[in-house]
Coordinates of C-alpha atoms in Angstrom, one line a residue:
X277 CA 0.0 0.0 0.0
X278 CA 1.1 3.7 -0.4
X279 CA 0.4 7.1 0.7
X280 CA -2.8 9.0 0.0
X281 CA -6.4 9.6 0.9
X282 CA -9.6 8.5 -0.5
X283 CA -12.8 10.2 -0.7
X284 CA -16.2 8.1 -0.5
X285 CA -19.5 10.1 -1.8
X286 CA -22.3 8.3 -0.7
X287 CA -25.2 10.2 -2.3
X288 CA -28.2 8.5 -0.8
X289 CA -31.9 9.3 -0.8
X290 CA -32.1 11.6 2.8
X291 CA -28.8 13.2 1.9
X292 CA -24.9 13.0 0.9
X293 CA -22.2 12.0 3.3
X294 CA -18.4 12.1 2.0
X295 CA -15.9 10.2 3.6
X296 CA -12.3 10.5 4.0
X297 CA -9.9 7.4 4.2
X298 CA -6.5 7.2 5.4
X299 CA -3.9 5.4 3.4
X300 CA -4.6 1.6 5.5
X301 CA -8.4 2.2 4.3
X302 CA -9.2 3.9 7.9
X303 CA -12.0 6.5 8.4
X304 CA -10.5 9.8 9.4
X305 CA -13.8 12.1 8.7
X306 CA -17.4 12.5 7.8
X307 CA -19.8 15.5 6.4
X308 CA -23.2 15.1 5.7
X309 CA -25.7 17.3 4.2
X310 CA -29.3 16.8 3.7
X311 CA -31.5 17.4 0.9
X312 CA -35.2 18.0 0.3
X313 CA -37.6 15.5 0.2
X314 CA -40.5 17.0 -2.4
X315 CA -43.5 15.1 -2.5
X316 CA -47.3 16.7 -3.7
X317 CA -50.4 15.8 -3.5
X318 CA -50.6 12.8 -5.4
X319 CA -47.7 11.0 -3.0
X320 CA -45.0 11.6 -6.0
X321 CA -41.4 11.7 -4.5
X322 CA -39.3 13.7 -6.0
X323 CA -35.5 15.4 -5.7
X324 CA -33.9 18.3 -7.2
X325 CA -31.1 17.2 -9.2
X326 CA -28.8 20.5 -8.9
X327 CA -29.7 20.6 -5.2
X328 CA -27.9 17.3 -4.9
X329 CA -25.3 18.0 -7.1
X330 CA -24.3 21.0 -5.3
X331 CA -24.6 19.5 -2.1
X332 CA -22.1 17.2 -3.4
X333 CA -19.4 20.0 -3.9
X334 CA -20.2 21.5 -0.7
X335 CA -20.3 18.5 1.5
X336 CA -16.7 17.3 -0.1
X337 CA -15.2 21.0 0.7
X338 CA -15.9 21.0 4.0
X339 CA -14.7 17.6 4.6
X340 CA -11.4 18.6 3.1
X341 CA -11.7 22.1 5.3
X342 CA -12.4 20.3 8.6
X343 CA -9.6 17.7 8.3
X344 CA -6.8 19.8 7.4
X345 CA -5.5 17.4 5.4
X346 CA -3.7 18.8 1.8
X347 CA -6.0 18.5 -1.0
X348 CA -3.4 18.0 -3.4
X349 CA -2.8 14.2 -1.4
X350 CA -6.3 12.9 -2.5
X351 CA -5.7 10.1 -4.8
X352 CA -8.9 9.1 -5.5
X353 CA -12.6 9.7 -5.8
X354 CA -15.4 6.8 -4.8
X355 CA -19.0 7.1 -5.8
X356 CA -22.0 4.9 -4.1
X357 CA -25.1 6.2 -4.9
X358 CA -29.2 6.1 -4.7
X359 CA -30.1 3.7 -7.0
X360 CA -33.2 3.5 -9.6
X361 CA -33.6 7.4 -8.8
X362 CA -34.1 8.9 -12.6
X363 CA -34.0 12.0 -14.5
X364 CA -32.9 13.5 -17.6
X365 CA -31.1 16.7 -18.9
X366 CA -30.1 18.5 -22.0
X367 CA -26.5 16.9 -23.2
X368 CA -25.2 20.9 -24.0
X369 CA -26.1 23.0 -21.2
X370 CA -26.3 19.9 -18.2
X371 CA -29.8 21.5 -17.3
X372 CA -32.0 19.1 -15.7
X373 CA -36.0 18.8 -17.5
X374 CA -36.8 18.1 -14.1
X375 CA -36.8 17.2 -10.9
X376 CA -35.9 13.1 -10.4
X377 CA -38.2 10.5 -9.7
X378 CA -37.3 9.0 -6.8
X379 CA -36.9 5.3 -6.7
X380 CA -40.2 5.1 -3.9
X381 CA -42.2 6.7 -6.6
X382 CA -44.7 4.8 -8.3
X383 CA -45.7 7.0 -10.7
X384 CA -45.1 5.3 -13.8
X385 CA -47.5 2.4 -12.9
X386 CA -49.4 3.4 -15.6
X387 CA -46.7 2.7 -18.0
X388 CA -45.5 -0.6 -16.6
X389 CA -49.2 -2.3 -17.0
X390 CA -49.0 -0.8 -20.9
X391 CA -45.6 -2.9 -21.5
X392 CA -47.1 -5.5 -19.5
X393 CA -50.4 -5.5 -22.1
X394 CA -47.5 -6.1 -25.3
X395 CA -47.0 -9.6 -24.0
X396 CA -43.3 -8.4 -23.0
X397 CA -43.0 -8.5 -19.2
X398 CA -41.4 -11.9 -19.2
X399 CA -38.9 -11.3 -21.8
X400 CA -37.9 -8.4 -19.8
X401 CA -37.6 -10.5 -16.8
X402 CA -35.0 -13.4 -18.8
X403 CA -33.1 -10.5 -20.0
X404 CA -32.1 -8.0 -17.3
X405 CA -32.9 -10.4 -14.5
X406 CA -35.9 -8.1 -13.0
X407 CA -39.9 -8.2 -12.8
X408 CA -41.6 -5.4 -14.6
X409 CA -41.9 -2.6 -12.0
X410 CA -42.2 1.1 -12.0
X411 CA -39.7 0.7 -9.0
X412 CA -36.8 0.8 -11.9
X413 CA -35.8 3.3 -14.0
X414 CA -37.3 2.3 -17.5
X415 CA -40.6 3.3 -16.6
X416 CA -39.1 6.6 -15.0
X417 CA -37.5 7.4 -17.6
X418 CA -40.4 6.6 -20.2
X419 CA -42.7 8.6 -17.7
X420 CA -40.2 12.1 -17.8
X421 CA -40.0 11.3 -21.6
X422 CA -43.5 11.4 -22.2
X423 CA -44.1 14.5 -19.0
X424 CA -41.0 16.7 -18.8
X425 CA -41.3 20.1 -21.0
X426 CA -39.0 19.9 -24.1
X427 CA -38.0 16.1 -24.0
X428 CA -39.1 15.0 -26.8
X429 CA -37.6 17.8 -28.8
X430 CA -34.3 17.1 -27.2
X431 CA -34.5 13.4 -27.3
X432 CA -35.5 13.5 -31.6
X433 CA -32.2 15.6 -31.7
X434 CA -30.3 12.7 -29.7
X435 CA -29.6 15.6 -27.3
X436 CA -31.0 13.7 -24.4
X437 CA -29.5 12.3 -21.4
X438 CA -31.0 9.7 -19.2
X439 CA -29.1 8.8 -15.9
X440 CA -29.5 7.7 -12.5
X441 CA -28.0 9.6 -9.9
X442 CA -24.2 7.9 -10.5
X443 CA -24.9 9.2 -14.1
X444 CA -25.7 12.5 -12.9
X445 CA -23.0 12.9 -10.9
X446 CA -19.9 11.9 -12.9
X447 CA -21.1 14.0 -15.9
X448 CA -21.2 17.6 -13.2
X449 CA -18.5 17.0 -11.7
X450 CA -16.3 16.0 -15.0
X451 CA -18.0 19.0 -16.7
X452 CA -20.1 17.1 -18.6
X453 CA -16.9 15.2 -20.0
X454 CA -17.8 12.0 -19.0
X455 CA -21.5 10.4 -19.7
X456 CA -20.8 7.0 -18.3
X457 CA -22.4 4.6 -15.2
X458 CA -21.0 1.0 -13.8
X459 CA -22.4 -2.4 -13.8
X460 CA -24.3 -2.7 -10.8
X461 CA -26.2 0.6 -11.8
X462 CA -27.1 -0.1 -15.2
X463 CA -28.2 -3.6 -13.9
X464 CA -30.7 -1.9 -12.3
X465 CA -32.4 0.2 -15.3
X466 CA -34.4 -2.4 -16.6
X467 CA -32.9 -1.7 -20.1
X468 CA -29.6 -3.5 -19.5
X469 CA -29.2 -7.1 -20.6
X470 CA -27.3 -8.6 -17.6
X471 CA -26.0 -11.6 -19.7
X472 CA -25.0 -9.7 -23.0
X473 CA -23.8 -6.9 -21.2
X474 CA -25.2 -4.3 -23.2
X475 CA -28.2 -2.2 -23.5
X476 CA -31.0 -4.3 -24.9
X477 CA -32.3 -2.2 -27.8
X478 CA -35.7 -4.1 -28.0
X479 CA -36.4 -3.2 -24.5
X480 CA -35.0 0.3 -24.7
X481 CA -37.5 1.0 -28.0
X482 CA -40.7 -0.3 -25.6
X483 CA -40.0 2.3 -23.0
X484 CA -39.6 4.7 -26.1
X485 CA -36.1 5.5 -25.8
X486 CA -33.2 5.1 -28.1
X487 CA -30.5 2.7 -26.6
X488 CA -27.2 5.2 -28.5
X489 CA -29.0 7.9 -25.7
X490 CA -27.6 5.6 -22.8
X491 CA -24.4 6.4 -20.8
X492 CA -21.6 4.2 -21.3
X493 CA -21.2 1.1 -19.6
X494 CA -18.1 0.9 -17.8
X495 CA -16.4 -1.6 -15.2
X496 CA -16.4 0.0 -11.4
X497 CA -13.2 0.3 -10.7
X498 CA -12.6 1.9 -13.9
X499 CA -11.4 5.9 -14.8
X500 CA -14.7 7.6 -14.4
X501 CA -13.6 10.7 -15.3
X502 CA -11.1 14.0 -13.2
X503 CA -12.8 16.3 -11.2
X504 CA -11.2 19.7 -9.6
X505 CA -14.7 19.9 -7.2
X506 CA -15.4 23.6 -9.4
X507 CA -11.9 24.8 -8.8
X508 CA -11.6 23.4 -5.3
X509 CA -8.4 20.8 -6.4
X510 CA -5.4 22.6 -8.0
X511 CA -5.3 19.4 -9.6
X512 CA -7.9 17.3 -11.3
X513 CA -8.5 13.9 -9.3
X514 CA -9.3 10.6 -10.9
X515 CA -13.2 9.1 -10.1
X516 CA -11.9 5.5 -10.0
X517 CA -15.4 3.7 -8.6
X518 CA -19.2 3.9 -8.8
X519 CA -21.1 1.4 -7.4
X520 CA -24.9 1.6 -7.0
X521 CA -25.3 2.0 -2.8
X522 CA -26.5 -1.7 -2.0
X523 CA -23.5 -2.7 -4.0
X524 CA -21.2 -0.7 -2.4
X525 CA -22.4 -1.9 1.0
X526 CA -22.1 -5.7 -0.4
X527 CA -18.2 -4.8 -1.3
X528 CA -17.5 -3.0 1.8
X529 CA -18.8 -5.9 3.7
X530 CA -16.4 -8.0 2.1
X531 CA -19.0 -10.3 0.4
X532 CA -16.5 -11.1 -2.4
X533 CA -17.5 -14.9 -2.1
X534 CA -20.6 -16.9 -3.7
X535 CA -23.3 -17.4 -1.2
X536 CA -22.3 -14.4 1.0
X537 CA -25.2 -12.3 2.3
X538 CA -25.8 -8.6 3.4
X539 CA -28.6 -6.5 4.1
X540 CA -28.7 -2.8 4.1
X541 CA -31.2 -0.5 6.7
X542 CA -31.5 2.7 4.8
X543 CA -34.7 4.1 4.0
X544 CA -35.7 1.3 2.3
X545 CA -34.2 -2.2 1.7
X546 CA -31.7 -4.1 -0.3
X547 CA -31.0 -7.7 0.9
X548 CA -28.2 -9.0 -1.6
X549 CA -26.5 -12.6 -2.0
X550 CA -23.1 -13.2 -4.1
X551 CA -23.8 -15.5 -6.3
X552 CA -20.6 -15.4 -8.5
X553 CA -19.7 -15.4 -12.1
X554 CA -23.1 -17.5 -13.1
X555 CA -26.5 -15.6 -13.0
X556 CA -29.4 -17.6 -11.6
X557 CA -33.1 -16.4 -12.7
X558 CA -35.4 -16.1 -9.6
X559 CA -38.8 -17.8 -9.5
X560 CA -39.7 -16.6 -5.9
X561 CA -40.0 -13.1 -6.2
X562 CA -36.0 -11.6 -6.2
X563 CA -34.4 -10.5 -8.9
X564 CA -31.1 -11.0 -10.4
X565 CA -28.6 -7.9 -10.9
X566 CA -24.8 -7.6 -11.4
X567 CA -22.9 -6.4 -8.4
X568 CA -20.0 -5.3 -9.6
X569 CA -17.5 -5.2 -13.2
X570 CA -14.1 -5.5 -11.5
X571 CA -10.7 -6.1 -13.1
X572 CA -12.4 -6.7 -16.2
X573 CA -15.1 -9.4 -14.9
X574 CA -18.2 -9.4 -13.5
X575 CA -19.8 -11.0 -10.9
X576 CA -23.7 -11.8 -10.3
X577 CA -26.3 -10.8 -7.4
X578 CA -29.5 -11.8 -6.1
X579 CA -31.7 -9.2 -4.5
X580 CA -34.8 -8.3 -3.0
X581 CA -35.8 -4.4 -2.5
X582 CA -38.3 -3.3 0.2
X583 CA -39.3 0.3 -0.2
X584 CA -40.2 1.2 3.4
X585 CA -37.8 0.2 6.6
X586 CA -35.8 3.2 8.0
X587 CA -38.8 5.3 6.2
X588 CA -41.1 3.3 9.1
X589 CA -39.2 5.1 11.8
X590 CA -38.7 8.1 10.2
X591 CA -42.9 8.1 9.6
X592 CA -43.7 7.5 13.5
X593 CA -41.4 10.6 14.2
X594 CA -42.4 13.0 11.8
X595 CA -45.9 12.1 10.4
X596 CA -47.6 10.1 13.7
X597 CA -45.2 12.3 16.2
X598 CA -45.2 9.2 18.4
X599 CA -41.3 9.4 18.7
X600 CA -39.7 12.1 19.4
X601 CA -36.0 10.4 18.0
X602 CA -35.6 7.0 16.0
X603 CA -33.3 6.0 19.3
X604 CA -36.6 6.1 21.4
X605 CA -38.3 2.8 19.5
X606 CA -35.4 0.7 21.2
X607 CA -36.5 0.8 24.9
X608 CA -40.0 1.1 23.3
X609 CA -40.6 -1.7 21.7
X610 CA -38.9 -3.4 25.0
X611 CA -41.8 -2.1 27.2
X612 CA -44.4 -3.4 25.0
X613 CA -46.3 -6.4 25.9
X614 CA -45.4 -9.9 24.6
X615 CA -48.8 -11.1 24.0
X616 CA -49.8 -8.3 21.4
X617 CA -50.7 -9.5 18.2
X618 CA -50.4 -6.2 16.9
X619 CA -48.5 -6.2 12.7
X620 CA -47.7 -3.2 10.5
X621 CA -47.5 -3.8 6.9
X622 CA -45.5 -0.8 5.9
X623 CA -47.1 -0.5 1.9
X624 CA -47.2 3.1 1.7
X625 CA -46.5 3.2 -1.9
X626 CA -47.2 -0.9 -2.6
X627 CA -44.8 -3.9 -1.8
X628 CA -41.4 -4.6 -3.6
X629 CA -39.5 -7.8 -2.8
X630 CA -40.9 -10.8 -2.8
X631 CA -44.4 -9.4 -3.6
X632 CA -44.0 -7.0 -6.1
X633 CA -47.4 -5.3 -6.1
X634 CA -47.7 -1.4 -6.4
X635 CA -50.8 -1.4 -6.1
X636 CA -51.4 -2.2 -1.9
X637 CA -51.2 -0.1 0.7
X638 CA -50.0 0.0 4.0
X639 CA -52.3 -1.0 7.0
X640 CA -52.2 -1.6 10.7
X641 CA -53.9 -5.2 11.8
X642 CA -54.7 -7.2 14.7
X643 CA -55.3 -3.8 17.1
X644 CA -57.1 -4.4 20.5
X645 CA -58.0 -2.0 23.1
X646 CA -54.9 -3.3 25.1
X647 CA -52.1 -2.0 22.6
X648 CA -50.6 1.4 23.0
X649 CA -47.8 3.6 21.6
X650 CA -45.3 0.9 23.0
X651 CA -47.0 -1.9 20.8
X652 CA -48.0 0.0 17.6
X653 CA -43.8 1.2 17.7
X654 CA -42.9 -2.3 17.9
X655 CA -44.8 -3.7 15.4
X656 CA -43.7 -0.8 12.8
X657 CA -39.7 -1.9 14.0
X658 CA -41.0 -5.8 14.1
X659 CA -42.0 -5.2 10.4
X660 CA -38.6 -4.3 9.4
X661 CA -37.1 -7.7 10.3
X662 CA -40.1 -9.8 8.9
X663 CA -39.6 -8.2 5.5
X664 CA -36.1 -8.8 5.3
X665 CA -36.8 -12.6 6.6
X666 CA -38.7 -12.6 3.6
X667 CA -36.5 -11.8 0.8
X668 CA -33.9 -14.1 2.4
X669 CA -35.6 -17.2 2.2
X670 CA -36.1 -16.3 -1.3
X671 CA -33.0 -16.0 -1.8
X672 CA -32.3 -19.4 0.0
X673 CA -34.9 -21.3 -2.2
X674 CA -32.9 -19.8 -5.7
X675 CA -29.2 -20.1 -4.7
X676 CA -30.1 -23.6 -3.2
X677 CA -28.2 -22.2 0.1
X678 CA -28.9 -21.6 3.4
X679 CA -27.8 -18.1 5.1
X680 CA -25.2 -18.7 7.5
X681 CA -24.6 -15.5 8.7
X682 CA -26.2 -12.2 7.6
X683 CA -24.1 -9.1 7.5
X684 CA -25.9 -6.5 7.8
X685 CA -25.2 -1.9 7.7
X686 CA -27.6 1.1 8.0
X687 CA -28.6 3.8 11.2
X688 CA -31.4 1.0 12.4
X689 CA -28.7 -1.8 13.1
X690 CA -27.9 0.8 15.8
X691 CA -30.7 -0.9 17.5
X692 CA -29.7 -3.8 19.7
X693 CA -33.6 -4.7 19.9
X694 CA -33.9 -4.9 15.9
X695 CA -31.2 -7.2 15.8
X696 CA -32.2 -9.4 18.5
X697 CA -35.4 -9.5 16.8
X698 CA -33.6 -9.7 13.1
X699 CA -31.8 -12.8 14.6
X700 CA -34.8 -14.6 16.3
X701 CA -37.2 -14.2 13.1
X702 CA -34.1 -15.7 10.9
X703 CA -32.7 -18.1 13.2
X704 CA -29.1 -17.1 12.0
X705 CA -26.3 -14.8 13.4
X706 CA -26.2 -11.0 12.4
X707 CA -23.0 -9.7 12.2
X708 CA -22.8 -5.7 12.6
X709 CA -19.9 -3.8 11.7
X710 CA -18.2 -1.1 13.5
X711 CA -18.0 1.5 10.6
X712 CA -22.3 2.5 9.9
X713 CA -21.3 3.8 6.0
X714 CA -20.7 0.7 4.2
X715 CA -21.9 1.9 0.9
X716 CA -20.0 4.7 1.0
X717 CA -16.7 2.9 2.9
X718 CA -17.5 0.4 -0.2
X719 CA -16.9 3.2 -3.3
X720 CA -14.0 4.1 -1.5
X721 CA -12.5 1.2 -0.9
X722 CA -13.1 0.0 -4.5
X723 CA -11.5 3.1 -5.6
X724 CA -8.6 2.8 -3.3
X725 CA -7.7 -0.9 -4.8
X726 CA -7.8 0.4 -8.4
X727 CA -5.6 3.9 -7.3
X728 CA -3.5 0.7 -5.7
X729 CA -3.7 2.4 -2.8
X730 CA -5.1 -0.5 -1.1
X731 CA -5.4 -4.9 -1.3
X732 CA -8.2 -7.1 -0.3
X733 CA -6.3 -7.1 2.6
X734 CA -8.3 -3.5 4.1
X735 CA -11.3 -5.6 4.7
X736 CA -9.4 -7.1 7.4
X737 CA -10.1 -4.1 9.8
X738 CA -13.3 -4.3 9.8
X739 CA -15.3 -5.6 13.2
X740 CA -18.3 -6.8 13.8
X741 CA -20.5 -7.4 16.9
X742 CA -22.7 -10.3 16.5
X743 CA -26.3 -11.5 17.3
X744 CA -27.3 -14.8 18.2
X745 CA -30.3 -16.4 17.5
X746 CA -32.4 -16.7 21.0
X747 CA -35.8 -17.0 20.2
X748 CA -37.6 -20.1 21.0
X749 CA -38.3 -21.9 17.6
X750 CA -42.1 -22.6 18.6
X751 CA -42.8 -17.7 19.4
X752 CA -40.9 -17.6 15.8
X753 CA -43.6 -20.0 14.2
X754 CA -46.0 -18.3 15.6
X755 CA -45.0 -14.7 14.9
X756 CA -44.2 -15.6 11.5
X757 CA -47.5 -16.7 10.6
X758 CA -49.2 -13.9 12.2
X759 CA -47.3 -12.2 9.3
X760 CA -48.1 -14.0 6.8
X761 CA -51.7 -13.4 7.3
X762 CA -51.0 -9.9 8.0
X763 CA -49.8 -9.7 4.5
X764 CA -51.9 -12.3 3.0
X765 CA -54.8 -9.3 4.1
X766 CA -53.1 -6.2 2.4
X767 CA -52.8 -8.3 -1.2
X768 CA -55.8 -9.3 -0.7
X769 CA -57.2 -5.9 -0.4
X770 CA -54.8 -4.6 -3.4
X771 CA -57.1 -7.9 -5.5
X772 CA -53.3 -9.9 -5.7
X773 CA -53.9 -13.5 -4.6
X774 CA -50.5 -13.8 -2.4
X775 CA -47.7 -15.6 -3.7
X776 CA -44.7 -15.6 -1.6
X777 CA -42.4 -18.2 -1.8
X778 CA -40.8 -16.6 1.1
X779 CA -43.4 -17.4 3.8

């Protein structure tokens, strides 16, 4: 290893943290700045692309401010970001049509049960690895298309740029030099043909877009681009990573093996196995995505997304007002009585993974006149650790595997309760680690290895604290199909006869 610092951007969906790491892969510093969450009437979620992008200068310049450090020693640049969150620009001037739609937002439903009417939902599925959703980005792109002032104009001119936020990012801060994404977040479009490895043009033309319009495909540990952060570096320095943010978390865990399993607590969702070089097809309600191009090869995921975990917390606090702070629910949901039957199916805006119906909505079930703030909290935190007990038994039935460990990041694994619980529902051991940014920690790291600033060797000095599973097997049974029919009542509502090969 040699001398030098790396920068990690996580751009996520609350905000953008930067991170700076020594030259032995070592957090020195974070900086965090939050951005706007826009949502109308109609429950659309929305962000304002130049709000993040600037944020993204800002929040790197006073990380370099507050650590003293010379900027002319950064050798690298690491980028994990939001993932499925779309918008567009203009090519020339790098104005946005408008604001992005957020990867909650569904939307472009609409859209999705139009492709779904051409007969061509399953050939989507055997080519990019994903069920027809408006969760990914071809729909959201097809809706801003057909929606955003000017787009068409622009897009008949081949003057059109479509991106997620990795997109987005590379091309401001290079100047607009460098339209180009990774693996892992062109996986994710819905447009990308995960065993060709290129953009499917069939696919792209039923969304209504023209495939020569998409970024470049690029390996993530490859030269993204030089930035000088709008004058900030005397010198320009090298992007050498993007990595979608579940992606980056997977790396940073140091899931680099087949049948390795992590789950990340952000906002949402994303519960991702290692499956290796060979891509499996799920029947049971995950999909298949790349995780990563490195060192010219590329290497195969499976992964379930839930859209509301974190967001359940963040919902109590500043819709219901029954918490005053997310670190409240622990000793919470610890005073609440055993015997409750109380279950919160979090389907704000539908269920993803292993459901994969937009169309239900949330609901609180089993109340009696005994439960009380303690018991609707814990069912709301309960509900985050039956979702992702879910998506892993999915995952188990496709890879064939069981999960022998689950490795898990994000603010909730802050709380011990959670992971008890976590443990208990999945009868297996969840191993926390002691650095919370493992997306971000992830882009850096994969951009200190292809800087050569670093080895495999850096994942070493990570720790973990580990749950055991205590529960007794006969409470899990039960609890587990009190959820099931919990859920089983939502689709039912939503008119989806309920298919989970999870439960």
């Amino acid at each position: 290893m040699g001398e030098g610092f790396i920068i990690g951007i996580d751009q996520s969906t609350q905000g953008t943290k930067a991170l700076l790491f020594d030259h032995e892969g070592k957090r020195i510093l974070r900086e965090d700045t939050p951005h706007r969450q826009l949502v109308n009437e109609k429950g659309w979620v929305s962000h304002d692309p130049d709000e993040i992008y600037k944020n993204t200068v800002k929040t790197v310049v006073r990380l370099m401010e507050r650590s003293g450090i010379d900027p002319g020693k950064v050798a690298a640049i690491g980028i994990s970001n939001q993932r499925e969150t779309s918008l567009i620009w203009d090519r020339i001037s790098g104005r946005p049509l408008a604001d992005a739609v957020v990867w909650q937002c569904d939307r472009a439903a609409r859209i999705c049960r139009e492709v779904e009417k051409t007969g061509m939902a399953e050939e989507i599925r055997n080519k990019t690895g994903l069920t027809l959703s408006p969760y990914f980005p071809a729909s959201k792109f097809a809706w801003l298309l057909q929606n955003a002032q000017g787009a068409g104009k622009l897009a008949e001119r081949h003057q059109l740029c479509f991106g997620t936020v990795d997109t987005w990012l590379v091309y401001r801060l290079t100047g607009g030099h460098s339209y180009k994404t990774d693996y892992s977040n062109a996986s994710r479009t819905q447009l990308y043909d995960i065993f060709r490895l290129k953009w499917d043009e069939e696919i792209c033309r039923t969304f209504g877009i023209d495939a020569r319009d998409l970024p470049e495909v690029c390996d993530s540990d490859s030269l993204f681009g030089e930035t000088d952060l709008e004058g900030f570096f005397a010198r320009p320095v090298p992007i050498r990573s993007v990595l979608g943010d579940s992606h980056g978390a997977l790396f940073g865990q140091g899931c680099l093996k087949p049948g390795m399993i992590k789950a990340t607590y952000g906002t949402g969702s994303s519960v991702m196995m290692n499956i290796g070089n060979q891509p499996v097809l799920s029947r049971h309600g995950v999909v298949t995505s790349l995780a990563w191009g490195m060192g010219g090869k590329v290497d195969y995921v499976l992964e379930g997304n839930i859209n509301y975990t974190g967001a359940v917390i963040s919902w109590l606090k500043d819709d219901l007002e029954l918490i005053g702070s997310p670190k409240e629910t622990e000793a919470l949901c610890r005073r609440a009585k055993e015997n409750s039957g109380l279950y919160f199916v979090p389907a704000f805006t539908g269920l993803g993974a292993p459901y994969w119906d937009s169309r239900a909505r949330g609901a609180l079930l089993g109340v009696s006149r005994a439960d009380g703030k303690a018991e609707i909290v814990r069912a709301c935190v309960d509900c985050i650790a039956y979702q992702i007990a879910d998506v892993v038994r999915a995952m188990e039935k496709d890879a064939g595997m069981d999960a022998g460990e689950l490795r898990v990041d994000g603010g909730p694994t802050g709380n011990a309760y959670l992971m008890e619980f976590q443990s208990g529902i999945l009868d297996t051991e969840i191993l926390v680690p002691d650095c919370e940014e493992l997306s971000g920690l992830g882009a850096a790291y994969a951009a200190g290895m292809a800087a050569e600033l670093y080895d495999e060797g850096v994942f070493a000095g990570i720790k973990h604290r580990i749950f055991a599973p205590k529960m007794d097997p006969a409470v899990r049974e039960r609890k587990l199909e009190g959820w099931k029919k919990a859920v089983g009542a939502v689709l039912s509502l939503s008119g989806q006869e309920m298919e989970c090969a999870g439960s």
